[in-house]
Short mmCIF file of C-alpha atoms and ligand atoms in Angstrom, two decimals:
data_model
loop_
_atom_site.label_atom_id
_atom_site.label_comp_id
_atom_site.label_asym_id
_atom_site.label_seq_id
_atom_site.Cartn_x
_atom_site.Cartn_y
_atom_site.Cartn_z
CA MET A 17 44.06 4.55 4.08
CA LYS A 18 40.67 4.24 2.65
CA LEU A 19 37.11 4.78 4.77
CA SER A 20 33.78 3.78 3.15
CA ARG A 21 30.70 6.63 3.30
CA ARG A 22 29.05 4.21 5.45
CA SER A 23 31.92 3.65 7.83
CA LEU A 24 31.73 7.64 8.36
CA ILE A 25 28.40 7.56 9.22
CA GLY A 26 28.99 4.95 11.66
CA ALA A 27 31.63 6.97 13.34
CA GLY A 28 29.55 10.03 13.85
CA LEU A 29 31.39 12.31 11.71
CA THR A 30 30.02 15.37 10.10
CA GLY A 31 29.61 16.11 6.47
CA ALA A 32 32.16 18.51 6.55
CA ALA A 33 34.90 15.78 7.85
CA ALA A 34 33.52 13.50 5.31
CA SER A 35 33.97 15.47 2.42
CA ALA A 36 37.18 17.14 3.63
CA PHE A 37 39.52 14.37 2.10
CA GLY A 38 42.55 15.53 0.27
CA ILE A 39 43.84 14.01 -2.94
CA SER A 40 46.11 11.87 -0.55
CA GLY A 41 42.81 10.18 0.74
CA ILE A 42 43.79 11.34 4.20
CA PRO A 43 40.70 12.09 6.48
CA ILE A 44 41.28 15.71 7.85
CA ILE A 45 40.17 15.59 11.48
CA PRO A 46 37.53 18.55 12.79
CA GLU A 47 39.07 20.87 15.31
CA HIS A 48 35.79 20.40 17.12
CA LYS A 49 33.36 17.53 18.29
CA PRO A 50 30.39 17.70 15.75
CA LYS A 51 26.95 18.75 17.37
CA GLN A 52 24.16 16.17 17.61
CA VAL A 53 21.48 16.19 15.46
CA LYS A 54 18.50 17.67 17.64
CA ASN A 55 15.84 18.18 14.61
CA ILE A 56 15.55 16.46 10.91
CA ILE A 57 13.77 18.69 8.28
CA PHE A 58 13.29 16.27 5.20
CA CYS A 59 12.07 18.45 2.02
CA VAL A 60 10.83 16.11 -0.72
CA VAL A 61 9.81 17.43 -4.12
CA ASP A 62 7.46 14.85 -5.63
CA GLY A 63 8.46 13.79 -9.18
CA MET A 64 11.24 15.89 -9.69
CA ALA A 65 13.44 15.01 -12.77
CA MET A 66 17.11 16.19 -13.06
CA GLN A 67 15.73 18.32 -16.23
CA THR A 68 13.05 19.79 -13.71
CA LEU A 69 15.71 21.01 -11.10
CA SER A 70 17.89 22.33 -14.19
CA MET A 71 14.71 24.21 -16.08
CA ALA A 72 13.68 25.61 -12.63
CA ASP A 73 17.19 27.04 -12.22
CA GLN A 74 17.52 28.28 -15.53
CA LEU A 75 14.02 30.00 -15.66
CA HIS A 76 14.82 31.47 -12.53
CA GLN A 77 17.85 33.07 -13.75
CA MET A 78 16.36 34.47 -17.18
CA ILE A 79 13.47 35.74 -14.53
CA TYR A 80 15.73 37.14 -11.71
CA GLY A 81 18.96 37.12 -12.57
CA LYS A 82 20.35 34.82 -10.33
CA GLN A 83 20.34 31.01 -9.58
CA SER A 84 17.58 29.21 -7.92
CA TYR A 85 17.86 28.67 -4.19
CA TRP A 86 18.64 24.76 -4.84
CA ALA A 87 21.22 25.42 -7.30
CA TRP A 88 23.02 27.92 -5.06
CA LEU A 89 22.83 25.71 -2.11
CA MET A 90 24.45 22.74 -3.99
CA GLU A 91 27.10 24.88 -4.55
CA GLN A 92 27.74 25.84 -0.93
CA ASP A 93 30.53 24.26 1.32
CA PHE A 94 28.07 23.35 4.17
CA ALA A 95 25.91 21.24 1.28
CA VAL A 96 26.70 17.65 0.70
CA ASN A 97 25.37 16.36 -2.58
CA GLY A 98 24.70 13.05 -4.06
CA LEU A 99 22.10 10.61 -6.00
CA GLU A 100 19.28 8.73 -4.66
CA GLU A 101 17.99 5.48 -6.16
CA THR A 102 14.39 5.44 -6.18
CA ARG A 103 13.03 1.72 -6.95
CA SER A 104 10.05 -0.02 -5.07
CA LEU A 105 9.53 -3.96 -4.37
CA SER A 106 7.17 -4.21 -7.30
CA SER A 107 9.11 -2.35 -10.01
CA ILE A 108 12.16 -0.33 -10.84
CA VAL A 109 9.59 2.83 -11.36
CA THR A 110 8.39 3.54 -8.09
CA ASP A 111 4.99 5.41 -7.02
CA SER A 112 4.99 7.99 -4.51
CA SER A 113 3.48 5.65 -1.69
CA ALA A 114 5.78 2.84 -2.03
CA ALA A 115 8.72 5.34 -2.56
CA SER A 116 8.19 7.55 0.59
CA SER A 117 7.43 4.25 2.54
CA THR A 118 10.83 3.39 2.03
CA TRP A 119 11.80 6.47 4.09
CA GLY A 120 9.09 5.96 6.55
CA SER A 121 9.75 2.10 7.04
CA GLY A 122 13.27 1.46 5.72
CA ARG A 123 11.76 -1.41 3.33
CA ARG A 124 10.79 -1.66 -0.59
CA ILE A 125 6.96 -2.52 -0.87
CA TRP A 126 4.36 -2.84 -3.60
CA ASN A 127 3.49 0.14 -5.54
CA GLY A 128 -0.02 1.42 -4.76
CA GLN A 129 0.44 0.49 -0.79
CA VAL A 130 1.53 2.33 2.24
CA ASN A 131 4.01 0.81 4.74
CA VAL A 132 2.51 -2.40 4.65
CA PHE A 133 3.31 -5.99 2.49
CA PRO A 134 0.39 -7.32 0.35
CA ASP A 135 -0.43 -9.92 2.81
CA GLY A 136 -1.59 -7.33 5.38
CA THR A 137 2.07 -7.14 7.11
CA LYS A 138 2.43 -3.63 8.92
CA LEU A 139 5.77 -2.02 9.13
CA ARG A 140 6.50 0.40 11.95
CA THR A 141 6.68 3.80 10.70
CA LEU A 142 8.94 6.71 11.25
CA THR A 143 6.75 9.07 12.91
CA SER A 144 5.54 6.54 15.21
CA LEU A 145 9.19 5.51 16.39
CA MET A 146 10.09 9.36 16.47
CA SER A 147 6.90 10.22 18.44
CA SER A 148 7.74 7.39 21.02
CA ALA A 149 11.15 8.98 21.59
CA GLY A 150 9.59 12.09 22.32
CA VAL A 151 10.20 13.85 18.95
CA LYS A 152 7.61 15.94 17.60
CA CYS A 153 6.50 15.24 14.33
CA GLY A 154 4.80 17.47 11.43
CA LEU A 155 3.69 16.98 7.82
CA VAL A 156 3.03 19.92 5.43
CA THR A 157 2.20 19.38 1.50
CA THR A 158 0.76 21.12 -1.16
CA THR A 159 -1.40 17.80 -2.00
CA THR A 160 -4.15 16.79 -0.04
CA MET A 161 -2.83 15.87 3.50
CA THR A 162 -3.72 11.87 3.25
CA HIS A 163 -1.57 11.76 -0.21
CA ALA A 164 1.02 8.86 -0.58
CA THR A 165 3.92 11.31 0.57
CA PRO A 166 3.03 12.63 3.81
CA ALA A 167 1.25 8.79 4.58
CA GLY A 168 4.48 7.15 3.80
CA PHE A 169 6.13 8.83 6.71
CA ALA A 170 3.32 8.16 9.14
CA VAL A 171 0.91 5.38 8.57
CA ASN A 172 -0.43 1.84 7.34
CA SER A 173 -2.99 1.48 4.27
CA MET A 174 -3.29 -1.29 2.24
CA ARG A 175 -4.32 1.09 -0.79
CA ARG A 176 -2.93 4.74 -1.13
CA ASP A 177 -5.79 5.85 -2.40
CA ASP A 178 -8.02 4.93 0.86
CA GLU A 179 -7.63 8.97 1.81
CA PRO A 180 -10.66 9.11 3.78
CA GLY A 181 -9.20 6.04 5.88
CA ILE A 182 -5.55 7.57 6.18
CA ALA A 183 -6.90 10.89 7.12
CA GLU A 184 -8.36 8.87 10.54
CA LYS A 185 -4.91 7.68 11.12
CA TYR A 186 -2.61 10.22 11.81
CA ILE A 187 -3.57 11.26 15.42
CA ASP A 188 -2.33 7.59 16.67
CA ALA A 189 0.64 7.92 14.21
CA GLY A 190 1.95 10.58 16.49
CA VAL A 191 2.18 13.41 13.84
CA SER A 192 1.19 17.01 15.67
CA ILE A 193 1.30 19.26 13.04
CA LEU A 194 -0.63 18.70 9.65
CA MET A 195 -1.12 21.31 6.95
CA GLY A 196 -2.18 20.56 3.44
CA GLY A 197 -5.07 20.06 1.36
CA GLY A 198 -8.02 17.40 1.53
CA ASP A 199 -11.16 18.89 3.32
CA LYS A 200 -13.05 16.29 1.60
CA ASN A 201 -11.31 13.38 3.34
CA PHE A 202 -12.23 15.02 6.72
CA SER A 203 -15.76 16.76 6.34
CA ALA A 204 -18.66 14.94 7.43
CA GLU A 205 -20.64 16.43 4.44
CA LYS A 206 -18.29 15.15 2.22
CA ARG A 207 -17.15 11.60 3.33
CA LYS A 208 -19.28 8.67 2.27
CA ASP A 209 -19.51 7.57 5.71
CA LYS A 210 -20.30 11.07 6.98
CA LYS A 211 -18.05 10.63 9.74
CA ASP A 212 -16.62 14.13 11.30
CA VAL A 213 -13.02 13.23 11.23
CA TYR A 214 -12.26 17.06 12.45
CA THR A 215 -13.91 16.37 15.75
CA ASP A 216 -11.74 13.38 16.64
CA TYR A 217 -8.59 15.86 16.19
CA GLN A 218 -10.55 18.39 18.09
CA LYS A 219 -10.97 15.98 21.07
CA SER A 220 -7.33 15.21 20.97
CA GLY A 221 -6.20 18.93 21.27
CA TYR A 222 -5.78 19.99 17.35
CA LYS A 223 -6.43 23.45 16.53
CA ILE A 224 -8.67 23.12 13.12
CA ALA A 225 -7.89 25.89 10.74
CA LYS A 226 -9.38 26.15 6.98
CA SER A 227 -7.45 29.38 6.04
CA ARG A 228 -4.24 31.10 5.39
CA ASP A 229 -5.15 34.01 7.75
CA GLU A 230 -6.14 31.25 10.72
CA VAL A 231 -2.79 30.15 10.70
CA MET A 232 -0.47 32.87 10.18
CA GLY A 233 1.45 33.57 12.94
CA TRP A 234 -0.55 30.72 15.06
CA ARG A 235 1.42 29.57 18.21
CA GLY A 236 0.29 26.31 19.73
CA ASP A 237 1.22 22.56 20.16
CA LYS A 238 -1.05 20.62 17.51
CA LEU A 239 -2.64 21.75 14.50
CA LEU A 240 -4.58 20.36 11.74
CA GLY A 241 -4.83 22.74 8.51
CA ILE A 242 -6.97 22.22 5.60
CA PHE A 243 -6.79 24.81 2.88
CA SER A 244 -8.77 23.27 0.29
CA ASP A 245 -11.36 20.32 -1.06
CA SER A 246 -8.47 18.47 -2.70
CA HIS A 247 -4.94 19.38 -3.75
CA LEU A 248 -3.74 22.95 -2.89
CA PRO A 249 -3.67 24.99 -6.33
CA PHE A 250 -0.87 24.86 -8.58
CA THR A 251 1.55 27.86 -7.81
CA ILE A 252 0.86 29.59 -11.10
CA ASP A 253 -2.74 29.47 -10.57
CA ARG A 254 -2.49 30.84 -7.01
CA ASN A 255 0.03 33.57 -8.33
CA ASN A 256 -2.82 34.68 -11.14
CA ASP A 257 -5.95 34.07 -8.34
CA GLU A 258 -6.18 37.08 -5.35
CA ALA A 259 -8.93 34.68 -3.75
CA LEU A 260 -6.33 31.74 -3.62
CA ARG A 261 -3.56 33.88 -2.67
CA LYS A 262 -5.64 35.00 0.41
CA SER A 263 -7.07 31.66 1.26
CA VAL A 264 -4.23 29.48 0.65
CA PRO A 265 -0.81 30.03 2.51
CA THR A 266 2.60 28.92 0.29
CA LEU A 267 4.55 25.92 0.74
CA ALA A 268 7.38 28.14 2.23
CA GLU A 269 4.62 29.65 4.65
CA MET A 270 3.55 26.42 5.88
CA ALA A 271 7.11 25.21 6.26
CA SER A 272 7.73 28.34 8.36
CA ILE A 273 4.63 27.82 10.54
CA ALA A 274 5.39 24.26 11.44
CA ILE A 275 9.07 25.14 12.33
CA ASN A 276 8.04 27.87 14.57
CA ASN A 277 5.72 25.59 16.52
CA LEU A 278 7.98 22.57 16.47
CA LYS A 279 11.24 24.10 17.49
CA ASP A 280 10.53 24.50 21.36
CA SER A 281 10.29 20.67 21.79
CA PRO A 282 12.86 19.26 24.19
CA ASN A 283 13.50 16.28 22.59
CA GLY A 284 13.71 17.89 18.96
CA PHE A 285 11.54 17.46 15.90
CA LEU A 286 11.16 15.44 12.64
CA LEU A 287 9.30 17.63 9.91
CA GLN A 288 8.27 16.60 6.16
CA ILE A 289 7.90 19.43 3.74
CA GLU A 290 6.42 18.25 0.42
CA GLY A 291 5.93 20.00 -2.68
CA GLY A 292 3.44 17.53 -3.98
CA LYS A 293 2.47 19.10 -7.13
CA VAL A 294 5.73 19.03 -9.45
CA ASP A 295 4.55 15.63 -9.61
CA HIS A 296 1.19 16.67 -10.94
CA GLY A 297 2.67 18.88 -13.46
CA GLY A 298 4.83 16.19 -14.93
CA HIS A 299 2.20 13.80 -14.99
CA ALA A 300 0.20 16.60 -17.12
CA ASN A 301 3.32 17.32 -19.08
CA ASP A 302 2.27 20.93 -18.10
CA VAL A 303 5.80 22.63 -17.89
CA ALA A 304 4.73 26.12 -16.06
CA ALA A 305 2.73 24.28 -13.73
CA MET A 306 5.55 22.21 -12.95
CA LEU A 307 8.37 24.85 -12.72
CA TYR A 308 6.53 27.39 -10.75
CA ASP A 309 5.57 24.82 -8.21
CA GLN A 310 9.44 23.68 -7.95
CA LEU A 311 10.58 27.11 -7.44
CA ALA A 312 7.67 27.57 -4.86
CA PHE A 313 9.35 24.14 -3.05
CA GLU A 314 12.83 25.85 -3.13
CA ASP A 315 11.44 28.72 -1.44
CA ALA A 316 10.62 26.27 1.35
CA VAL A 317 13.78 24.54 1.30
CA LYS A 318 15.21 27.95 2.01
CA VAL A 319 13.29 28.31 4.97
CA ALA A 320 14.72 25.12 6.18
CA VAL A 321 18.14 25.50 5.26
CA ASP A 322 17.98 29.12 7.27
CA PHE A 323 16.73 27.79 10.18
CA ALA A 324 19.15 24.83 10.19
CA LEU A 325 22.07 27.11 9.47
CA LYS A 326 21.08 29.34 12.35
CA ASP A 327 20.28 26.56 14.77
CA GLY A 328 23.14 24.11 14.11
CA GLU A 329 21.41 21.26 15.34
CA THR A 330 19.12 20.38 12.61
CA LEU A 331 19.91 17.91 9.66
CA VAL A 332 17.93 19.24 6.61
CA ILE A 333 17.58 16.82 3.84
CA ILE A 334 16.28 17.32 0.21
CA THR A 335 15.35 15.06 -2.44
CA SER A 336 12.78 13.81 -4.55
CA ASP A 337 10.90 10.25 -4.71
CA HIS A 338 11.26 9.92 -8.32
CA ALA A 339 11.12 11.38 -11.43
CA THR A 340 7.99 12.30 -13.58
CA GLY A 341 7.43 12.78 -17.10
CA GLY A 342 10.91 12.55 -18.47
CA PRO A 343 10.65 16.50 -19.68
CA SER A 344 13.51 17.94 -21.39
CA LEU A 345 14.95 21.31 -22.93
CA ASN A 346 16.01 20.30 -26.43
CA GLY A 347 18.48 21.90 -28.88
CA ALA A 348 16.71 23.03 -31.62
CA GLY A 349 17.44 25.81 -34.49
CA ASP A 350 20.69 27.31 -35.73
CA GLU A 351 23.46 26.63 -33.00
CA TYR A 352 20.36 25.39 -30.65
CA PHE A 353 19.59 29.49 -30.53
CA ASP A 354 16.01 28.62 -30.28
CA SER A 355 16.36 26.53 -27.22
CA THR A 356 16.88 29.43 -24.66
CA ALA A 357 13.76 31.49 -26.50
CA GLY A 358 11.73 28.40 -25.69
CA LEU A 359 12.54 28.16 -22.21
CA HIS A 360 11.95 31.81 -22.04
CA SER A 361 8.49 31.48 -23.18
CA VAL A 362 7.32 29.55 -20.30
CA MET A 363 7.64 33.17 -18.53
CA GLY A 364 4.70 33.93 -21.05
CA MET A 365 2.57 31.15 -19.31
CA LYS A 366 0.03 32.19 -17.29
CA ALA A 367 -2.29 29.36 -16.59
CA THR A 368 -2.32 25.29 -16.09
CA TYR A 369 -3.56 22.91 -18.53
CA GLY A 370 -6.59 22.42 -15.93
CA VAL A 371 -7.63 26.21 -16.49
CA ILE A 372 -7.05 25.70 -20.26
CA GLN A 373 -9.33 22.76 -20.33
CA ASN A 374 -11.74 24.63 -18.73
CA ASP A 375 -11.90 27.11 -20.98
CA LEU A 376 -12.17 24.96 -23.73
CA GLY A 377 -14.71 22.83 -22.70
CA LYS A 378 -15.25 19.49 -24.39
CA THR A 379 -15.64 20.41 -28.22
CA PRO A 380 -14.07 23.41 -28.80
CA SER A 381 -13.62 25.07 -32.38
CA ASP A 382 -9.92 25.29 -33.25
CA LYS A 383 -10.47 28.90 -33.68
CA LEU A 384 -11.27 28.86 -29.74
CA VAL A 385 -8.18 26.66 -29.12
CA GLN A 386 -5.88 29.43 -30.76
CA ASP A 387 -7.56 32.63 -28.92
CA VAL A 388 -7.42 30.53 -25.54
CA ILE A 389 -4.00 29.27 -26.04
CA GLU A 390 -2.89 32.90 -26.92
CA ASN A 391 -4.62 34.55 -24.07
CA ARG A 392 -3.31 32.32 -21.37
CA LEU A 393 0.06 30.93 -22.83
CA GLY A 394 1.22 33.42 -25.17
CA PHE A 395 1.87 31.10 -28.43
CA GLN A 396 0.11 31.43 -31.70
CA LEU A 397 -0.98 28.27 -33.14
CA LYS A 398 -0.85 27.31 -36.51
CA SER A 399 -4.30 25.74 -37.50
CA GLU A 400 -3.05 22.36 -37.88
CA GLU A 401 -1.68 22.57 -34.15
CA ALA A 402 -5.23 23.57 -33.12
CA ALA A 403 -6.70 20.94 -35.02
CA ALA A 404 -4.71 18.24 -33.28
CA ILE A 405 -5.76 19.64 -29.83
CA THR A 406 -9.43 19.64 -30.84
CA GLY A 407 -8.72 16.15 -32.13
CA ALA A 408 -7.29 14.87 -29.14
CA LEU A 409 -10.43 16.33 -26.93
CA SER A 410 -12.72 14.09 -29.19
CA ASN A 411 -9.92 11.48 -28.65
CA LYS A 412 -8.92 11.55 -31.89
CA TYR A 413 -5.27 11.10 -31.78
CA ALA A 414 -2.75 11.72 -34.46
CA PHE A 415 -1.48 8.26 -36.23
CA GLY A 416 1.51 7.20 -34.83
CA LEU A 417 1.58 8.65 -31.30
CA SER A 418 3.01 6.17 -28.76
CA GLU A 419 1.03 4.66 -25.90
CA PHE A 420 2.34 7.16 -23.79
CA GLN A 421 1.22 10.02 -25.29
CA ARG A 422 -2.25 9.50 -26.40
CA SER A 423 -4.04 12.01 -24.47
CA PHE A 424 -5.30 15.53 -24.40
CA SER A 425 -2.70 16.98 -21.97
CA SER A 426 0.25 15.29 -24.07
CA THR A 427 -0.95 16.07 -27.32
CA LEU A 428 -1.24 19.58 -25.83
CA ALA A 429 2.25 19.23 -24.98
CA MET A 430 3.61 17.96 -28.01
CA VAL A 431 1.86 21.00 -29.66
CA LEU A 432 3.66 23.56 -27.34
CA GLY A 433 7.02 21.65 -27.80
CA ASN A 434 7.13 22.78 -31.31
CA HIS A 435 7.38 26.62 -29.56
CA SER A 436 8.90 25.93 -26.27
CA LYS A 437 11.08 22.86 -27.59
CA ILE A 438 10.47 21.41 -24.50
CA THR A 439 9.21 17.50 -24.91
CA TRP A 440 8.35 14.74 -22.67
CA THR A 441 8.73 10.98 -22.83
CA SER A 442 5.30 10.42 -21.03
CA GLY A 443 2.85 11.22 -18.60
CA ASN A 444 4.13 8.60 -16.29
CA HIS A 445 7.16 8.19 -13.70
CA THR A 446 10.53 7.24 -14.62
CA SER A 447 13.57 5.30 -12.77
CA GLU A 448 16.13 7.95 -13.11
CA HIS A 449 17.92 8.51 -9.64
CA VAL A 450 17.40 11.75 -8.13
CA MET A 451 19.34 14.52 -6.53
CA LEU A 452 20.11 14.24 -2.63
CA THR A 453 21.50 17.12 -0.93
CA ALA A 454 21.93 17.71 2.69
CA VAL A 455 22.91 20.36 5.33
CA GLY A 456 23.78 20.09 8.67
CA PRO A 457 25.34 17.48 11.36
CA GLY A 458 25.88 14.24 9.79
CA ASN A 459 25.19 14.90 6.31
CA GLY A 460 28.09 13.14 4.73
CA PHE A 461 25.61 10.23 4.11
CA ALA A 462 24.31 12.42 0.91
CA ALA A 463 27.57 12.01 -1.18
CA GLY A 464 27.43 9.17 -3.83
CA LEU A 465 24.49 7.17 -4.67
CA THR A 466 22.43 6.66 -1.56
CA LYS A 467 19.34 3.45 -1.59
CA ASN A 468 16.20 5.33 -0.63
CA THR A 469 15.83 2.83 2.27
CA THR A 470 19.11 3.98 3.63
CA LEU A 471 17.45 7.31 4.56
CA PHE A 472 15.20 5.63 6.99
CA ASP A 473 18.28 4.21 8.97
CA ILE A 474 20.02 7.33 8.88
CA MET A 475 17.01 9.41 10.22
CA LEU A 476 16.69 7.24 13.08
CA ALA A 477 20.26 7.03 13.85
CA ALA A 478 20.73 10.75 13.78
CA LYS A 479 18.43 10.34 16.84
CA GLY A 480 20.05 7.65 18.66
CA LEU A 481 17.40 5.41 17.64
CA LYS A 482 17.46 2.10 15.52
CA HIS A 483 14.44 -0.18 13.93
CA SER A 484 14.39 -2.99 11.92
CA ASN A 485 10.86 -3.80 10.14
CA PRO A 486 10.63 -7.64 8.58
CA THR A 487 11.07 -7.99 4.68
CA MET A 488 9.52 -9.87 1.96
CA SER A 489 11.20 -11.12 -1.22
CA PHE A 490 9.64 -9.72 -4.81
CA GLU A 491 8.21 -13.39 -5.16
CA ASP A 492 6.40 -13.78 -1.92
CA ALA A 493 5.05 -10.09 -2.45
CA LYS A 494 3.82 -11.20 -5.83
CA MET A 495 2.06 -14.37 -4.62
CA HIS A 496 0.64 -12.17 -1.94
CA TYR A 497 -0.62 -9.58 -3.94
CA GLU A 498 -1.81 -11.98 -6.97
CA LYS A 499 -4.28 -13.30 -3.85
CA LEU A 500 -5.47 -9.94 -3.06
CA LYS A 501 -6.05 -9.00 -6.55
CA GLU A 502 -8.39 -12.01 -6.61
CA SER A 503 -9.96 -10.87 -3.57
CA ALA A 504 -12.41 -7.96 -2.64
CA ASN A 505 -9.81 -5.28 -3.27
CA ALA A 506 -9.25 -6.00 -6.60
CA ASP A 507 -9.10 -2.36 -7.05
CA LEU A 508 -5.96 -2.46 -4.97
CA VAL A 509 -2.50 -0.92 -7.21
CA ALA A 510 -4.29 0.73 -9.69
CA SER A 511 -2.67 3.65 -7.74
CA HIS A 512 -2.34 6.62 -10.21
CA ALA A 513 -4.85 8.48 -11.88
CA SER A 514 -4.48 9.31 -15.58
CA PRO A 515 -2.68 12.55 -16.36
CA GLU A 516 -6.39 14.13 -17.55
CA GLU A 517 -7.67 13.40 -14.14
CA LEU A 518 -4.62 14.90 -12.33
CA ALA A 519 -4.58 17.92 -14.84
CA LEU A 520 -8.53 18.66 -13.42
CA TRP A 521 -7.39 17.70 -9.70
CA GLN A 522 -6.42 21.09 -8.85
ZN1 LIG Z 617 3.10 10.61 -9.85
#
């Protein structure tokens, strides 16, 4: 007898039952009827390659003498693990808005858009469906509140980079609790149209908070917490700056505040928790930025899983949307002895590339480069290594570099790779499958390989809901997209900023 994983989901069996197959293949029937899902917590780390997960665990073991939280979690009997396929409609390599839209509408769409097809067809979103059914919804992130991943659960937008427009859409999208960055998209002084979007939220009953102090211990119904002008700072920069530690909550703190204020919802809640800056670290090929934000994300996962284990009616899904940067810790030296020392060197890194670029200015001397790198990252660069970095700052790249590596941050990363033994394939997203872990009732779906769009159906089904959005073929979408490009929205899908820009967007 062989049951497929999908039929197990259909039968409503729990992960414990789904994974409890003996060698004979005969399912073991659980003694007790599984609990229903009341709450769903969707933890997404943006841009996590498998090597990011591995290196974060290995680094955590070096620092704390024990596994990282996600690595530990994967070994537990109550967790079910598998992989998720990540592609979009326009490409095998997805961007974050198309990726989050697969979870938010159950459809693959064009990179650069949010829950729409290129002809303008809007897809009904997850938070709109959930909130209509009385499920209270929340989104917390370390990026701008209006960035691709939170937006992908909730709103429709022809352009992911229309963040001021997205800022106006969360009220109608049924999202009660919002925490992240991006004051520039809400504030009348900073928006081009001078509209005060905060007032709209206030009128709809949201508490507006701008600092960590205002939200720690907060109890209430609706919240819009915006803690920085743009994205929240990288964890490594926050850790090394007292003012940032005071003004900006950690992702784990935001997760805890959100859960505490969503948990009394009679019809349950849906919460997305995004560790958004692992992607930015990957784009910039900045290993310390990436790994410390990965560990900060895993702290937030612990908050979610601890709640779920106590509560017993909460399904926690932990995954990524795609991988970014293709990082690798490479074998180096005799018996690869230097590899361990290379990862160990990450412990000596005290700043992100953004801070370093700020220190260097536009035309530093080779000596200044050597001094800054030693002071901030703990490496003693050879003079030719420093010269490669000053060359990159003046757009003089070494002959033979691929198109993926012609940038300041890629050049810096290559030079540092001589010491850390960590190298990168590009500053872009990659196509690899990503990790998927699930905890709580109904978690059996996570075993094996899951399509990204399936998670939309699984989350709805967990709450007894079903919805089927329209579909569009690649050929039709391409035709509409070409038309759109010719029209006034020509800048539509130039969706991702360069690594240099991202490195500066702290
Ligand atoms: Zn990205």
